[in-house]
């Protein structure tokens, strides 16, 4: 799931997410990329009961990698700008 937390989750998306996470739970890995700190995920998902169920499955046993530093997109854009086309 890329760019997790960019927009609020609708009721239908929340239900779909629960179904997908439930189907994957214990069967395979789920990778989530987000700039939203995990302590805000419950509010992002909404609906306390479903948020609890989804996050219990996602976060229990999860491996978290917190990246630091400048965006690689920003560094790439700066490198591209410094190239002389002539």
Coordinates of N, CA and C in Angstrom, one line a residue:
X1 N 0.9 -1.2 0.0 CA 0.0 0.0 0.0 C 0.9 1.2 0.0
X2 N 0.9 1.9 -1.1 CA 1.8 3.1 -1.2 C 1.1 4.4 -0.9
X3 N 1.8 5.3 -0.3 CA 1.2 6.6 0.1 C 0.0 6.5 1.0
X4 N 0.1 5.5 2.0 CA -0.9 5.3 3.0 C -1.2 6.6 3.8
X5 N -2.4 6.9 3.9 CA -2.8 8.1 4.7 C -2.9 9.4 4.0
X6 N -2.9 9.4 2.7 CA -3.0 10.6 1.9 C -4.4 11.2 1.9
X7 N -5.4 10.4 1.9 CA -6.8 10.9 2.0 C -7.6 10.1 3.0
X8 N -8.6 10.7 3.5 CA -9.5 9.9 4.4 C -10.1 8.7 3.7
X9 N -10.3 7.7 4.5 CA -10.9 6.4 4.0 C -12.4 6.5 4.0
X10 N -13.0 6.1 2.9 CA -14.5 6.1 2.9 C -15.0 4.8 3.6
X11 N -16.2 4.7 3.8 CA -16.8 3.5 4.4 C -16.6 2.3 3.6
X12 N -16.8 2.4 2.3 CA -16.5 1.3 1.4 C -15.0 0.9 1.3
X13 N -14.2 1.9 1.3 CA -12.7 1.6 1.3 C -12.3 0.9 2.6
X14 N -12.9 1.4 3.7 CA -12.6 0.8 5.0 C -13.0 -0.7 5.0
X15 N -14.1 -1.0 4.5 CA -14.6 -2.4 4.4 C -13.8 -3.2 3.5
X16 N -13.4 -2.7 2.3 CA -12.5 -3.4 1.4 C -11.2 -3.6 2.0
X17 N -10.6 -2.6 2.7 CA -9.3 -2.8 3.3 C -9.4 -3.9 4.3
X18 N -10.4 -4.0 5.1 CA -10.5 -5.0 6.1 C -10.6 -6.4 5.5
X19 N -11.3 -6.5 4.4 CA -11.4 -7.8 3.7 C -10.0 -8.2 3.1
X20 N -9.3 -7.3 2.5 CA -8.0 -7.6 2.0 C -7.0 -8.0 3.1
X21 N -7.0 -7.2 4.1 CA -6.1 -7.5 5.2 C -6.4 -8.8 5.9
X22 N -7.7 -9.1 6.1 CA -8.1 -10.3 6.6 C -7.7 -11.5 5.8
X23 N -7.8 -11.4 4.4 CA -7.4 -12.5 3.5 C -5.9 -12.7 3.5
X24 N -5.1 -11.6 3.7 CA -3.7 -11.8 3.7 C -3.1 -12.1 5.0
X25 N -3.8 -11.9 6.1 CA -3.3 -12.1 7.5 C -2.8 -13.5 7.7
X26 N -1.5 -13.6 8.0 CA -0.9 -14.9 8.2 C -0.5 -15.7 7.0
X27 N -0.8 -15.1 5.8 CA -0.5 -15.8 4.6 C 0.6 -15.2 3.8
X28 N 0.8 -13.9 4.0 CA 1.9 -13.2 3.2 C 2.2 -11.8 3.8
X29 N 3.2 -11.2 3.3 CA 3.6 -9.9 3.8 C 2.7 -8.8 3.2
X30 N 2.6 -7.7 3.9 CA 1.9 -6.5 3.4 C 2.9 -5.4 3.7
X31 N 3.3 -4.7 2.6 CA 4.2 -3.5 2.8 C 3.4 -2.3 2.7
X32 N 3.6 -1.4 3.6 CA 2.9 -0.1 3.6 C 4.0 1.0 3.7
X33 N 3.9 1.9 2.7 CA 4.7 3.1 2.7 C 3.9 4.3 3.0
X34 N 4.3 5.1 4.0 CA 3.5 6.2 4.5 C 4.4 7.3 5.1
X35 N 3.9 8.5 5.0 CA 4.6 9.6 5.8 C 3.7 9.9 7.0
X36 N 2.6 9.2 7.2 CA 1.7 9.4 8.3 C 2.2 8.5 9.4
X37 N 2.6 9.0 10.6 CA 3.1 8.2 11.7 C 2.0 7.2 12.1
X38 N 2.5 6.0 12.6 CA 1.5 4.9 12.9 C 0.6 5.3 14.0
X39 N 1.0 6.3 14.9 CA 0.0 6.7 16.0 C -1.2 7.4 15.4
X40 N -1.2 7.8 14.2 CA -2.3 8.5 13.6 C -3.1 7.6 12.7
X41 N -2.7 6.4 12.5 CA -3.4 5.5 11.6 C -4.8 5.1 12.0
X42 N -5.1 5.0 13.3 CA -6.4 4.7 13.8 C -7.4 5.8 13.4
X43 N -7.0 7.1 13.6 CA -7.9 8.2 13.2 C -8.0 8.2 11.7
X44 N -7.0 7.9 11.0 CA -7.0 7.9 9.5 C -8.1 6.9 9.0
X45 N -8.1 5.7 9.6 CA -9.0 4.7 9.1 C -10.4 5.0 9.5
X46 N -10.6 5.6 10.7 CA -11.9 5.9 11.2 C -12.6 4.6 11.7
X47 N -13.8 4.7 12.2 CA -14.6 3.6 12.7 C -13.8 2.7 13.6
X48 N -13.9 3.1 14.9 CA -13.0 2.5 15.9 C -12.9 0.9 15.9
X49 N -14.0 0.3 15.7 CA -14.1 -1.2 15.7 C -13.3 -1.7 14.5
X50 N -13.5 -1.2 13.3 CA -12.8 -1.7 12.1 C -11.3 -1.3 12.2
X51 N -11.0 -0.1 12.6 CA -9.7 0.4 12.8 C -8.9 -0.6 13.7
X52 N -9.5 -0.9 14.8 CA -8.9 -1.8 15.8 C -8.6 -3.2 15.1
X53 N -9.5 -3.7 14.4 CA -9.3 -5.0 13.7 C -8.3 -4.9 12.7
X54 N -8.3 -3.9 11.8 CA -7.3 -3.8 10.8 C -5.9 -3.6 11.3
X55 N -5.8 -2.7 12.3 CA -4.4 -2.4 12.8 C -3.9 -3.5 13.7
X56 N -4.8 -4.3 14.3 CA -4.3 -5.5 15.0 C -3.6 -6.4 14.1
X57 N -4.2 -6.6 12.9 CA -3.7 -7.6 11.9 C -2.4 -7.0 11.3
X58 N -2.4 -5.7 11.0 CA -1.3 -5.1 10.3 C -0.1 -4.9 11.2
X59 N -0.3 -4.4 12.4 CA 0.8 -4.0 13.3 C 1.4 -5.1 14.2
X60 N 0.6 -6.1 14.5 CA 1.0 -7.2 15.4 C 2.1 -8.0 14.6
X61 N 3.3 -8.0 15.1 CA 4.4 -8.7 14.4 C 5.0 -8.0 13.3
X62 N 4.7 -6.7 13.1 CA 5.2 -5.9 12.0 C 6.7 -5.5 12.2
X63 N 7.4 -5.3 11.2 CA 8.7 -4.8 11.2 C 8.6 -3.3 10.7
X64 N 9.0 -2.4 11.5 CA 8.9 -1.0 11.1 C 10.3 -0.4 10.7
X65 N 10.3 0.3 9.6 CA 11.5 1.0 9.1 C 11.2 2.4 9.1
X66 N 11.8 3.2 10.0 CA 11.6 4.6 9.9 C 12.8 5.3 9.2
X67 N 12.5 5.9 8.1 CA 13.5 6.5 7.3 C 13.7 7.9 7.7
X68 N 14.9 8.4 7.6 CA 15.2 9.8 7.9 C 16.0 10.4 6.8
X69 N 16.0 11.7 6.7 CA 16.8 12.4 5.7 C 15.9 13.0 4.6
X70 N 16.6 13.6 3.7 CA 15.9 14.2 2.6 C 15.2 13.2 1.6
X71 N 14.2 13.6 1.0 CA 13.5 12.8 0.0 C 14.4 12.5 -1.2
X72 N 14.4 11.2 -1.6 CA 15.2 10.8 -2.8 C 14.7 11.5 -4.0
X73 N 13.4 11.8 -4.1 CA 12.9 12.5 -5.3 C 13.5 13.9 -5.3
X74 N 13.6 14.6 -4.2 CA 14.2 15.9 -4.1 C 15.7 15.8 -4.6
X75 N 16.4 14.9 -4.1 CA 17.8 14.7 -4.5 C 18.0 14.4 -6.0
X76 N 17.1 13.6 -6.5 CA 17.1 13.3 -7.9 C 16.8 14.5 -8.8
X77 N 15.9 15.3 -8.3 CA 15.5 16.5 -9.1 C 16.7 17.5 -9.1
X78 N 17.4 17.6 -8.0 CA 18.6 18.5 -7.9 C 19.7 18.0 -8.8
X79 N 19.9 16.7 -8.9 CA 20.9 16.1 -9.7 C 20.6 16.4 -11.2
X80 N 19.3 16.3 -11.6 CA 18.9 16.5 -12.9 C 19.0 17.9 -13.3
X81 N 18.8 18.8 -12.4 CA 18.9 20.3 -12.7 C 20.4 20.7 -13.0
X82 N 21.3 20.0 -12.3 CA 22.7 20.4 -12.4 C 23.4 19.8 -13.6
X83 N 22.7 18.9 -14.4 CA 23.3 18.4 -15.6 C 23.2 19.4 -16.8
X84 N 24.3 19.7 -17.4 CA 24.3 20.7 -18.5 C 24.0 19.9 -19.8
X85 N 22.9 20.3 -20.5 CA 22.5 19.5 -21.7 C 23.4 19.8 -22.9
X86 N 24.3 20.8 -22.9 CA 25.1 21.0 -24.1 C 26.3 20.2 -24.2

